[in-house]
Tab-separated table of C-alpha atoms in Angstrom:
chain	number	residue	atom	x	y	z
A	1	MET	CA	22.467	-9.434	2.807
A	2	THR	CA	21.548	-6.357	3.551
A	3	LEU	CA	20.356	-3.432	0.945
A	4	PRO	CA	22.227	-1.048	-0.229
A	5	ARG	CA	22.852	1.937	1.911
A	6	ASP	CA	23.604	4.676	-1.136
A	7	TYR	CA	20.294	3.504	-2.879
A	8	GLY	CA	19.171	6.089	-4.228
A	9	GLY	CA	17.424	8.770	-2.298
A	10	GLN	CA	13.925	8.114	-3.425
A	11	THR	CA	14.033	4.451	-2.544
A	12	CYS	CA	15.677	4.734	0.780
A	13	ALA	CA	13.236	5.411	3.291
A	14	LEU	CA	11.412	1.875	2.126
A	15	SER	CA	14.662	0.074	2.059
A	16	ARG	CA	15.506	1.471	5.430
A	17	SER	CA	12.438	0.201	6.656
A	18	MET	CA	12.988	-3.295	4.805
A	19	GLU	CA	16.373	-3.488	6.272
A	20	ILE	CA	14.826	-3.924	9.816
A	21	VAL	CA	11.273	-5.323	9.277
A	22	GLY	CA	11.751	-7.270	5.877
A	23	GLU	CA	13.310	-10.288	7.057
A	24	ARG	CA	11.230	-13.333	7.157
A	25	TRP	CA	9.463	-13.618	10.656
A	26	THR	CA	10.340	-10.049	11.853
A	27	LEU	CA	6.895	-8.276	11.385
A	28	LEU	CA	5.190	-11.295	12.689
A	29	ILE	CA	7.163	-10.780	15.852
A	30	VAL	CA	6.429	-7.359	15.874
A	31	ARG	CA	2.254	-8.034	15.465
A	32	ASP	CA	2.707	-10.401	18.543
A	33	ALA	CA	4.539	-7.679	20.623
A	34	PHE	CA	1.356	-5.712	19.827
A	35	TYR	CA	-0.441	-8.538	21.354
A	36	GLY	CA	1.090	-8.261	24.286
A	37	VAL	CA	3.705	-11.173	23.891
A	38	ARG	CA	6.609	-10.740	25.715
A	39	ARG	CA	9.014	-13.511	26.550
A	40	PHE	CA	11.305	-15.350	24.064
A	41	GLY	CA	9.618	-18.548	24.888
A	42	GLU	CA	6.092	-17.158	24.173
A	43	PHE	CA	7.156	-16.031	20.677
A	44	ALA	CA	9.059	-18.972	19.889
A	45	ALA	CA	6.054	-21.483	20.482
A	46	HIS	CA	3.599	-19.367	19.103
A	47	LEU	CA	5.364	-18.631	16.143
A	48	SER	CA	7.023	-22.095	15.334
A	49	VAL	CA	10.161	-20.130	14.436
A	50	PRO	CA	13.690	-21.746	14.880
A	51	ARG	CA	14.977	-20.589	17.994
A	52	ALA	CA	18.002	-19.539	16.330
A	53	VAL	CA	16.407	-17.494	13.932
A	54	LEU	CA	14.249	-15.810	16.674
A	55	THR	CA	17.287	-14.973	18.525
A	56	ASP	CA	18.605	-13.256	15.670
A	57	ARG	CA	15.299	-11.474	14.993
A	58	LEU	CA	15.134	-10.198	18.684
A	59	ALA	CA	18.649	-9.273	18.167
A	60	THR	CA	17.672	-6.957	15.021
A	61	LEU	CA	14.787	-5.900	16.552
A	62	THR	CA	16.550	-4.511	20.168
A	63	GLY	CA	19.612	-3.203	18.111
A	64	ALA	CA	17.092	-1.551	15.645
A	65	GLY	CA	15.546	0.027	18.828
A	66	VAL	CA	12.248	-1.333	17.784
A	67	LEU	CA	11.942	-3.514	20.843
A	68	GLU	CA	13.256	-3.279	24.108
A	69	ARG	CA	14.642	-5.594	26.550
A	70	ARG	CA	13.297	-4.986	29.915
A	71	PRO	CA	13.827	-7.518	33.355
A	72	ASP	CA	11.170	-9.950	34.037
A	73	THR	CA	11.203	-12.576	37.092
A	74	GLY	CA	14.735	-13.887	37.829
A	75	ARG	CA	17.045	-13.871	35.126
A	76	ARG	CA	14.488	-13.460	32.553
A	77	GLU	CA	13.824	-10.602	30.079
A	78	VAL	CA	11.015	-9.779	28.279
A	79	TYR	CA	10.835	-7.712	24.906
A	80	VAL	CA	8.416	-4.507	25.008
A	81	LEU	CA	7.562	-2.041	21.917
A	82	THR	CA	9.281	1.249	21.949
A	83	ASP	CA	7.679	4.175	20.653
A	84	LYS	CA	9.656	3.299	17.288
A	85	GLY	CA	8.235	-0.055	17.582
A	86	LEU	CA	4.495	1.578	18.187
A	87	ALA	CA	4.861	3.320	14.734
A	88	LEU	CA	4.969	0.154	12.815
A	89	TRP	CA	1.630	-0.503	13.806
A	90	PRO	CA	0.099	1.394	10.358
A	91	ALA	CA	2.093	-1.073	8.858
A	92	VAL	CA	1.384	-4.210	10.377
A	93	ARG	CA	-2.457	-3.513	10.084
A	94	ALA	CA	-2.078	-2.623	6.370
A	95	LEU	CA	-0.191	-6.070	5.557
A	96	SER	CA	-2.684	-7.685	7.849
A	97	GLU	CA	-5.756	-6.467	6.128
A	98	TRP	CA	-4.221	-7.403	2.922
A	99	GLY	CA	-3.539	-10.896	3.676
A	100	ASP	CA	-7.624	-11.129	4.927
A	101	LEU	CA	-8.800	-9.594	1.819
A	102	PHE	CA	-6.892	-12.032	-0.483
A	103	TYR	CA	-6.292	-14.710	1.692
A	104	PRO	CA	-9.523	-14.985	3.267
A	105	SER	CA	-10.811	-17.409	5.793
A	106	ALA	CA	-14.111	-19.178	5.338
A	107	GLY	CA	-16.174	-17.563	7.959
A	108	GLY	CA	-14.801	-13.956	7.637
A	109	PRO	CA	-11.957	-11.920	9.411
A	110	ARG	CA	-10.058	-13.921	12.165
A	111	ARG	CA	-9.553	-11.040	14.428
A	112	VAL	CA	-11.627	-8.100	14.729
A	113	HIS	CA	-10.167	-5.147	16.279
A	114	LEU	CA	-12.324	-3.220	19.056
A	115	HIS	CA	-12.346	0.288	20.379
A	116	ALA	CA	-12.002	-0.449	23.805
A	117	ALA	CA	-14.025	2.656	25.273
A	118	ASP	CA	-17.392	1.181	23.414
A	119	ASP	CA	-16.484	-2.082	22.137
A	120	ALA	CA	-17.605	-0.851	18.912
A	121	PRO	CA	-15.515	-2.301	15.993
A	122	VAL	CA	-12.825	-0.264	14.522
A	123	GLY	CA	-12.742	-0.002	10.710
A	124	ASP	CA	-9.405	-0.387	8.257
A	125	ASP	CA	-9.303	3.208	8.641
A	126	GLY	CA	-8.402	3.043	12.619
A	127	ARG	CA	-11.444	4.696	13.430
A	128	CYS	CA	-14.284	3.565	15.603
A	129	SER	CA	-17.621	2.691	13.950
A	130	GLY	CA	-19.559	3.785	17.194
A	131	CYS	CA	-18.097	7.018	18.380
A	132	GLY	CA	-15.792	8.055	15.302
A	133	ALA	CA	-12.596	8.363	17.212
A	134	GLU	CA	-9.353	7.649	15.529
A	135	VAL	CA	-8.289	4.716	18.105
A	136	PRO	CA	-4.801	4.441	19.049
A	137	VAL	CA	-3.287	1.232	19.186
A	138	GLY	CA	-3.239	0.755	23.106
A	139	ASP	CA	-7.112	1.708	23.186
A	140	LEU	CA	-7.692	-1.307	20.753
A	141	VAL	CA	-9.125	-4.645	21.777
A	142	VAL	CA	-8.184	-7.659	19.412
A	143	ALA	CA	-10.767	-10.237	19.721
A	144	PRO	CA	-11.423	-13.346	17.808
A	145	GLY	CA	-13.311	-12.776	14.361
A	146	PRO	CA	-15.988	-15.324	12.621
A	147	GLY	CA	-13.025	-16.675	10.520
A	148	LEU	CA	-11.067	-17.880	13.536
A	149	ALA	CA	-10.665	-21.773	14.125
A	150	PRO	CA	-11.089	-22.420	17.738
A	151	ALA	CA	-7.683	-23.006	19.244
A	152	GLY	CA	-6.990	-26.825	20.294
A	153	PRO	CA	-6.357	-28.532	23.611
A	154	ASP	CA	-2.481	-28.546	22.208
A	155	ALA	CA	-2.538	-25.231	21.672
A	156	ASP	CA	0.504	-23.150	22.445
A	157	PRO	CA	-0.288	-20.622	25.404
A	158	VAL	CA	-0.474	-17.325	22.995
A	159	THR	CA	-2.837	-18.924	20.858
A	160	ALA	CA	-5.085	-19.822	23.640
A	161	ALA	CA	-5.057	-16.588	25.304
A	162	LEU	CA	-6.080	-14.764	21.875
A	163	GLY	CA	-9.285	-17.017	21.730
A	164	ARG	CA	-10.340	-14.369	24.553
A	165	PRO	CA	-10.492	-10.564	23.569
A	166	HIS	CA	-7.306	-8.926	24.378
A	167	ARG	CA	-6.383	-5.120	24.884
A	168	LEU	CA	-3.256	-4.532	22.866
A	169	LEU	CA	0.033	-3.543	24.508
A	170	THR	CA	-0.952	-5.138	27.745
A	171	PRO	CA	0.808	-8.583	28.678
A	172	LEU	CA	-0.984	-11.415	27.127
A	173	LEU	CA	0.075	-14.378	29.467
A	174	PRO	CA	0.979	-14.279	33.510
A	175	ARG	CA	4.479	-14.308	34.435
A	176	HIS	CA	4.492	-17.582	34.518
A	177	SER	CA	2.495	-19.478	32.602
A	178	PRO	CA	2.372	-23.547	33.278
A	179	ARG	CA	1.978	-24.274	29.296
A	180	GLU	CA	5.296	-22.030	28.792
A	181	VAL	CA	7.814	-24.922	28.326
A	182	VAL	CA	10.032	-23.162	25.684
A	183	GLU	CA	11.370	-20.628	28.074
A	184	ARG	CA	15.042	-19.664	27.174
B	1	MET	CA	11.560	-21.888	3.824
B	2	THR	CA	7.755	-20.819	3.892
B	3	LEU	CA	5.760	-19.867	7.122
B	4	PRO	CA	3.530	-22.808	8.361
B	5	ARG	CA	-0.152	-22.806	6.533
B	6	ASP	CA	-1.592	-24.401	9.704
B	7	TYR	CA	-0.214	-21.531	11.513
B	8	GLY	CA	-2.566	-20.547	14.328
B	9	GLY	CA	-5.904	-18.663	12.568
B	10	GLN	CA	-5.216	-14.886	14.319
B	11	THR	CA	-2.057	-15.118	12.669
B	12	CYS	CA	-2.772	-16.329	9.147
B	13	ALA	CA	-3.625	-12.987	7.763
B	14	LEU	CA	-0.369	-11.506	8.425
B	15	SER	CA	1.843	-14.777	7.618
B	16	ARG	CA	0.200	-15.063	4.130
B	17	SER	CA	1.103	-11.657	3.388
B	18	MET	CA	4.455	-11.903	4.589
B	19	GLU	CA	4.846	-15.380	2.290
B	20	ILE	CA	4.276	-13.049	-0.633
B	21	VAL	CA	5.656	-9.753	-0.125
B	22	GLY	CA	8.150	-10.690	2.907
B	23	GLU	CA	11.056	-11.524	0.808
B	24	ARG	CA	13.655	-9.258	1.024
B	25	TRP	CA	13.116	-6.795	-2.314
B	26	THR	CA	9.616	-8.024	-3.014
B	27	LEU	CA	8.104	-5.039	-1.645
B	28	LEU	CA	10.745	-2.812	-3.298
B	29	ILE	CA	9.667	-4.057	-6.858
B	30	VAL	CA	5.862	-3.230	-5.758
B	31	ARG	CA	6.864	0.203	-4.940
B	32	ASP	CA	8.712	0.479	-8.462
B	33	ALA	CA	5.744	-1.118	-9.915
B	34	PHE	CA	3.556	2.178	-8.355
B	35	TYR	CA	6.101	4.335	-9.799
B	36	GLY	CA	5.487	3.184	-13.337
B	37	VAL	CA	8.638	0.847	-13.363
B	38	ARG	CA	7.699	-2.112	-15.794
B	39	ARG	CA	10.548	-4.115	-17.574
B	40	PHE	CA	13.086	-6.281	-16.028
B	41	GLY	CA	15.732	-4.263	-16.891
B	42	GLU	CA	14.698	-1.320	-15.203
B	43	PHE	CA	13.785	-3.037	-11.808
B	44	ALA	CA	17.388	-4.585	-12.174
B	45	ALA	CA	18.965	-1.311	-12.699
B	46	HIS	CA	17.236	0.913	-10.233
B	47	LEU	CA	17.142	-1.470	-7.381
B	48	SER	CA	20.623	-3.069	-7.887
B	49	VAL	CA	19.129	-6.747	-7.265
B	50	PRO	CA	20.896	-9.716	-8.596
B	51	ARG	CA	19.029	-10.632	-11.879
B	52	ALA	CA	18.138	-14.161	-10.419
B	53	VAL	CA	16.785	-12.615	-7.280
B	54	LEU	CA	14.765	-10.294	-9.548
B	55	THR	CA	13.636	-13.307	-11.708
B	56	ASP	CA	12.874	-15.243	-8.716
B	57	ARG	CA	10.738	-12.421	-6.996
B	58	LEU	CA	8.913	-11.549	-10.338
B	59	ALA	CA	8.119	-15.245	-10.581
B	60	THR	CA	6.392	-15.164	-7.009
B	61	LEU	CA	4.224	-11.843	-7.863
B	62	THR	CA	3.016	-12.759	-10.940
B	63	GLY	CA	2.351	-16.213	-9.564
B	64	ALA	CA	0.523	-14.609	-6.238
B	65	GLY	CA	-1.366	-12.479	-8.986
B	66	VAL	CA	0.122	-9.134	-7.363
B	67	LEU	CA	1.822	-8.191	-11.019
B	68	GLU	CA	0.627	-9.444	-14.529
B	69	ARG	CA	2.959	-9.875	-17.749
B	70	ARG	CA	1.849	-7.835	-20.673
B	71	PRO	CA	3.279	-7.637	-24.420
B	72	ASP	CA	5.659	-4.918	-24.678
B	73	THR	CA	7.803	-4.362	-27.750
B	74	GLY	CA	9.224	-7.722	-29.617
B	75	ARG	CA	9.796	-10.248	-27.642
B	76	ARG	CA	9.746	-8.133	-24.328
B	77	GLU	CA	7.198	-8.000	-21.428
B	78	VAL	CA	6.444	-5.393	-19.021
B	79	TYR	CA	4.607	-6.170	-15.428
B	80	VAL	CA	1.900	-4.383	-14.101
B	81	LEU	CA	0.327	-4.161	-11.267
B	82	THR	CA	-3.160	-6.230	-10.976
B	83	ASP	CA	-5.618	-5.132	-8.216
B	84	LYS	CA	-4.503	-7.193	-5.831
B	85	GLY	CA	-1.044	-5.638	-6.460
B	86	LEU	CA	-2.633	-1.807	-6.155
B	87	ALA	CA	-4.051	-3.179	-2.818
B	88	LEU	CA	-0.667	-3.398	-1.361
B	89	TRP	CA	-0.637	0.776	-1.638
B	90	PRO	CA	-1.144	1.244	2.012
B	91	ALA	CA	1.496	-1.290	3.199
B	92	VAL	CA	3.919	0.608	0.842
B	93	ARG	CA	3.082	3.584	2.123
B	94	ALA	CA	3.063	3.091	5.927
B	95	LEU	CA	6.413	1.118	5.573
B	96	SER	CA	7.991	4.336	3.318
B	97	GLU	CA	6.554	6.785	6.313
B	98	TRP	CA	8.268	4.957	8.859
B	99	GLY	CA	11.333	5.094	6.983
B	100	ASP	CA	11.291	8.392	6.775
B	101	LEU	CA	10.323	9.205	9.826
B	102	PHE	CA	12.912	6.769	11.944
B	103	TYR	CA	16.038	7.172	9.210
B	104	PRO	CA	15.336	10.678	7.700
B	105	SER	CA	17.369	12.648	5.263
B	106	ALA	CA	19.189	15.702	6.454
B	107	GLY	CA	16.912	17.802	4.300
B	108	GLY	CA	13.413	16.196	4.712
B	109	PRO	CA	11.590	13.637	2.784
B	110	ARG	CA	13.088	12.416	-0.132
B	111	ARG	CA	9.491	12.008	-2.074
B	112	VAL	CA	5.997	13.993	-1.629
B	113	HIS	CA	2.985	12.924	-2.789
B	114	LEU	CA	0.779	15.278	-4.450
B	115	HIS	CA	-2.716	15.117	-5.535
B	116	ALA	CA	-2.838	15.319	-9.421
B	117	ALA	CA	-5.806	17.736	-9.439
B	118	ASP	CA	-4.590	20.492	-7.556
B	119	ASP	CA	-1.067	19.580	-6.799
B	120	ALA	CA	-1.618	19.998	-3.085
B	121	PRO	CA	0.453	17.891	-0.831
B	122	VAL	CA	-1.001	14.473	0.276
B	123	GLY	CA	-0.885	13.675	3.886
B	124	ASP	CA	0.048	10.524	5.533
B	125	ASP	CA	-3.552	9.479	5.971
B	126	GLY	CA	-3.955	9.676	2.155
B	127	ARG	CA	-6.165	12.943	1.977
B	128	CYS	CA	-5.136	16.225	-0.057
B	129	SER	CA	-4.231	18.821	1.941
B	130	GLY	CA	-5.740	21.021	-0.616
B	131	CYS	CA	-9.184	19.799	-1.266
B	132	GLY	CA	-9.294	17.430	1.371
B	133	ALA	CA	-10.388	14.400	-0.815
B	134	GLU	CA	-9.098	10.984	-0.232
B	135	VAL	CA	-6.705	10.577	-3.265
B	136	PRO	CA	-6.726	7.212	-5.060
B	137	VAL	CA	-3.059	6.083	-5.888
B	138	GLY	CA	-3.470	6.771	-9.302
B	139	ASP	CA	-4.208	10.181	-8.637
B	140	LEU	CA	-1.220	10.553	-6.756
B	141	VAL	CA	1.809	12.524	-8.305
B	142	VAL	CA	5.270	11.566	-6.595
B	143	ALA	CA	7.481	14.379	-6.470
B	144	PRO	CA	11.312	15.140	-5.505
B	145	GLY	CA	11.045	16.252	-1.894
B	146	PRO	CA	13.471	18.404	-0.039
B	147	GLY	CA	15.638	15.297	1.477
B	148	LEU	CA	16.235	14.220	-2.140
B	149	ALA	CA	19.766	14.193	-3.002
B	150	PRO	CA	20.306	15.065	-7.207
B	151	ALA	CA	20.563	12.065	-9.483
B	152	GLY	CA	24.145	12.265	-10.437
B	153	PRO	CA	24.998	11.725	-14.446
B	154	ASP	CA	25.503	7.961	-14.116
B	155	ALA	CA	22.148	7.346	-12.172
B	156	ASP	CA	20.131	4.446	-13.724
B	157	PRO	CA	16.978	5.543	-15.865
B	158	VAL	CA	14.684	5.450	-13.109
B	159	THR	CA	16.344	7.284	-10.553
B	160	ALA	CA	16.640	9.918	-13.033
B	161	ALA	CA	13.448	9.913	-14.464
B	162	LEU	CA	12.030	10.097	-10.744
B	163	GLY	CA	13.868	13.490	-10.222
B	164	ARG	CA	11.209	15.054	-11.946
B	165	PRO	CA	7.361	14.873	-10.518
B	166	HIS	CA	5.710	11.586	-12.018
B	167	ARG	CA	1.947	10.208	-11.716
B	168	LEU	CA	1.924	6.885	-10.262
B	169	LEU	CA	0.752	4.164	-12.215
B	170	THR	CA	1.897	5.719	-15.500
B	171	PRO	CA	4.808	4.142	-17.405
B	172	LEU	CA	7.796	6.018	-16.192
B	173	LEU	CA	10.257	5.434	-18.905
B	174	PRO	CA	9.827	5.493	-22.745
B	175	ARG	CA	9.702	2.149	-24.405
B	176	HIS	CA	13.303	2.139	-25.439
B	177	SER	CA	15.127	4.380	-22.961
B	178	PRO	CA	18.754	5.040	-24.783
B	179	ARG	CA	20.630	4.254	-20.739
B	180	GLU	CA	18.189	0.977	-20.690
B	181	VAL	CA	21.786	-1.321	-21.056
B	182	VAL	CA	20.714	-4.163	-18.888
B	183	GLU	CA	17.519	-4.965	-20.841
B	184	ARG	CA	16.739	-8.800	-20.406
């Protein structure tokens, strides 16, 4: 079911957004793409999303121009955020902050964002607490926070890799992860 | 289907948020609540949402503490944002801005936000272009933008009322709207 297209001008902007990213899982896929997750099998293993649902959501996101397919090794493809997808970062950040605020982990935030230039924490306003600069998403490093439970020995490759600081938008996993057992 | 609760620490914040606001219609209901929509019939008429779905979403939002029920006239109740609900404004704003940017109306933005204190436009960063202040949501006035199509004669009461500037969080409609024909 899609939202009405002739939906009352004042509500169109949000309803159009929700047509694209309002399906369950979709924003989690986009968030993973910001983290550098790129392959079908990586999304599937990390999000524990049914593969048919993941296929549907990736088709929606590529069809809407939020993600684009690029050739990987062999027959494989990777999914990479477009400029339109990158523009979703404020929404992903705002919803993540709301979740952290109202559904906190005992130890504190599960993830913190650092400014790649000086390793200083970046606040909810997107500014570096060190140099004061407004930090573009590509200059953010996502690092484990005090509330993050250590990844278990059977953690999927994405969860394991995110146990270390990682610069957003850079590929999270090597081209052939030994743990990547669910490649399409 | 809810997202896994033991979902990998780094993804919990967003996944918890999406458990609450990730269902279709939910953020549109929250957005309407920011506009001052309060009654079941108002949400139903404005969003053209099936009443059973609206009942389910309002139960989710009140159960999660995003909205609270307050007595209205007679047997009626109104739904009002809690502090937890008010904290969703940055997410609602970010998703609305993304929709305006990538699914624009011909004439420009459908809605603009003004600072109630000086009527100056408020930018995407939430700051008043006049006085420079960071404007709390309760001091925002939502006003028709150049891209807003005029409400037709058969527009629902909410659409009609939003054809005029309106201060967020204040009740949009009088207690007994003559147009409110779908009250529960």
